[in-house]
């Protein structure tokens, strides 16, 4: 699944898992300013994308969004680094991307996890909800 290319075209919008289409300069320039990975190196952006199922969103051939999924394709899928650039928000691209992601083969038996402070309403439309028992979750911060 991780190397299989899946694409969906709707008018002038393309959503694709093809890593060859990803614009790493674009992705890095956005992610390096985000609260969840501020200052991330381009090298680590590329490494993360290559070790995940990465999804690009393209409008008229130009990349305008991205996300990636880390999964074992059996029990667990973690959705992360989700974004559509500001000038293209409010046009339904996030919803198209989420529809695409939720319809990908190989995730039907997975429990999904997402950590975000943004767009909770969007994710709720796709079945995401707050943790029922957050006391069962723990986090280990990265070593600096």
Short mmCIF file of C-alpha atoms in Angstrom, two decimals:
data_model
loop_
_atom_site.label_atom_id
_atom_site.label_comp_id
_atom_site.label_asym_id
_atom_site.label_seq_id
_atom_site.Cartn_x
_atom_site.Cartn_y
_atom_site.Cartn_z
CA UNK A 1 0.00 0.00 0.00
CA UNK A 2 2.78 2.44 0.90
CA UNK A 3 4.14 2.43 -2.67
CA UNK A 4 0.84 2.10 -4.53
CA UNK A 5 -0.20 5.30 -6.33
CA UNK A 6 -3.85 6.23 -5.93
CA UNK A 7 -5.27 9.37 -7.51
CA UNK A 8 -8.61 11.12 -7.68
CA UNK A 9 -9.32 13.99 -10.05
CA UNK A 10 -12.27 16.35 -9.63
CA UNK A 11 -12.25 19.11 -12.23
CA UNK A 12 -8.97 21.00 -11.82
CA UNK A 13 -8.22 19.34 -8.45
CA UNK A 14 -5.98 16.29 -8.14
CA UNK A 15 -5.43 14.37 -4.92
CA UNK A 16 -2.61 11.84 -5.14
CA UNK A 17 -0.42 9.47 -3.16
CA UNK A 18 2.31 9.77 -5.80
CA UNK A 19 5.46 10.87 -3.93
CA UNK A 20 7.06 11.90 -7.24
CA UNK A 21 4.53 14.73 -7.49
CA UNK A 22 5.30 16.16 -4.03
CA UNK A 23 6.92 19.60 -3.92
CA UNK A 24 9.19 19.28 -0.88
CA UNK A 25 10.18 22.96 -0.96
CA UNK A 26 6.49 23.88 -0.72
CA UNK A 27 5.79 21.35 2.06
CA UNK A 28 8.86 22.38 4.04
CA UNK A 29 8.12 26.11 3.75
CA UNK A 30 4.68 25.50 5.27
CA UNK A 31 5.58 22.96 7.95
CA UNK A 32 8.64 24.80 9.26
CA UNK A 33 6.31 27.58 10.45
CA UNK A 34 3.65 25.32 12.03
CA UNK A 35 3.18 25.07 15.78
CA UNK A 36 3.54 21.29 15.72
CA UNK A 37 6.90 21.10 13.95
CA UNK A 38 8.31 24.63 13.92
CA UNK A 39 11.81 24.74 12.49
CA UNK A 40 11.74 21.21 11.03
CA UNK A 41 14.51 20.65 8.51
CA UNK A 42 13.74 19.95 4.86
CA UNK A 43 15.68 16.69 5.23
CA UNK A 44 13.30 15.56 7.99
CA UNK A 45 10.24 16.64 5.99
CA UNK A 46 11.42 14.45 3.11
CA UNK A 47 12.30 11.55 5.42
CA UNK A 48 8.89 11.76 7.11
CA UNK A 49 7.05 11.84 3.78
CA UNK A 50 9.04 8.89 2.46
CA UNK A 51 8.29 6.82 5.57
CA UNK A 52 4.56 7.53 5.50
CA UNK A 53 1.68 7.34 3.09
CA UNK A 54 1.82 10.91 1.81
CA UNK A 55 -1.05 12.70 0.09
CA UNK A 56 -0.69 15.80 -2.05
CA UNK A 57 -3.49 18.14 -3.10
CA UNK A 58 -2.99 19.96 -6.41
CA UNK A 59 -5.01 22.78 -7.97
CA UNK A 60 -4.32 23.37 -11.66
CA UNK A 61 -1.12 21.33 -11.26
CA UNK A 62 0.20 23.40 -8.33
CA UNK A 63 0.48 21.80 -4.89
CA UNK A 64 -1.78 23.53 -2.37
CA UNK A 65 -2.06 20.91 0.37
CA UNK A 66 -0.51 17.89 2.03
CA UNK A 67 -0.94 15.30 4.74
CA UNK A 68 0.59 12.01 5.70
CA UNK A 69 -0.56 8.84 7.37
CA UNK A 70 1.59 6.63 9.60
CA UNK A 71 0.06 3.17 9.89
CA UNK A 72 0.49 -0.56 10.24
CA UNK A 73 -2.55 -0.94 7.91
CA UNK A 74 -4.16 -3.35 10.36
CA UNK A 75 -5.03 -1.67 13.65
CA UNK A 76 -3.70 1.87 13.73
CA UNK A 77 -3.48 4.96 11.52
CA UNK A 78 -2.16 8.35 12.62
CA UNK A 79 -3.09 11.35 10.49
CA UNK A 80 -0.57 14.17 10.64
CA UNK A 81 0.90 17.26 8.96
CA UNK A 82 -2.49 18.07 7.46
CA UNK A 83 -2.78 21.40 5.66
CA UNK A 84 -4.23 23.40 2.80
CA UNK A 85 -2.48 26.73 2.26
CA UNK A 86 -4.37 29.79 3.48
CA UNK A 87 -5.32 31.24 0.09
CA UNK A 88 -7.11 28.03 -0.87
CA UNK A 89 -8.99 27.36 2.37
CA UNK A 90 -12.76 27.57 2.35
CA UNK A 91 -13.03 26.02 -1.13
CA UNK A 92 -13.81 22.47 -0.01
CA UNK A 93 -10.29 21.14 -0.59
CA UNK A 94 -9.89 19.89 2.99
CA UNK A 95 -13.14 17.98 2.72
CA UNK A 96 -12.10 16.47 -0.62
CA UNK A 97 -8.75 15.46 0.89
CA UNK A 98 -10.41 13.87 3.92
CA UNK A 99 -12.92 11.99 1.72
CA UNK A 100 -9.98 10.69 -0.32
CA UNK A 101 -8.05 9.62 2.80
CA UNK A 102 -11.02 7.92 4.43
CA UNK A 103 -11.73 5.96 1.23
CA UNK A 104 -8.17 4.65 0.80
CA UNK A 105 -7.96 0.85 0.80
CA UNK A 106 -6.18 -0.81 3.69
CA UNK A 107 -7.51 1.31 6.54
CA UNK A 108 -11.00 -0.15 7.11
CA UNK A 109 -9.95 -2.04 10.25
CA UNK A 110 -7.80 0.79 11.64
CA UNK A 111 -8.48 2.99 14.61
CA UNK A 112 -7.45 6.53 13.62
CA UNK A 113 -5.71 9.11 15.78
CA UNK A 114 -5.18 12.79 15.10
CA UNK A 115 -3.69 15.45 17.35
CA UNK A 116 -4.71 18.99 16.42
CA UNK A 117 -5.96 22.25 17.83
CA UNK A 118 -7.51 23.23 14.48
CA UNK A 119 -10.52 22.29 12.31
CA UNK A 120 -12.21 19.97 14.79
CA UNK A 121 -15.51 20.48 12.93
CA UNK A 122 -13.97 19.15 9.73
CA UNK A 123 -12.59 16.02 11.38
CA UNK A 124 -15.86 15.36 13.25
CA UNK A 125 -17.58 15.04 9.85
CA UNK A 126 -15.34 12.02 9.26
CA UNK A 127 -15.97 10.32 12.60
CA UNK A 128 -13.15 11.80 14.69
CA UNK A 129 -14.05 12.72 18.26
CA UNK A 130 -12.19 13.64 21.46
CA UNK A 131 -10.45 10.81 23.27
CA UNK A 132 -12.93 8.96 25.46
CA UNK A 133 -10.28 8.05 28.02
CA UNK A 134 -7.35 10.45 27.65
CA UNK A 135 -5.91 9.10 30.90
CA UNK A 136 -5.00 5.93 28.98
CA UNK A 137 -2.71 7.84 26.63
CA UNK A 138 0.84 8.86 27.31
CA UNK A 139 3.39 10.82 25.34
CA UNK A 140 7.16 10.76 25.29
CA UNK A 141 8.71 13.96 23.99
CA UNK A 142 11.55 13.81 21.50
CA UNK A 143 15.06 14.13 22.88
CA UNK A 144 16.64 17.46 22.01
#
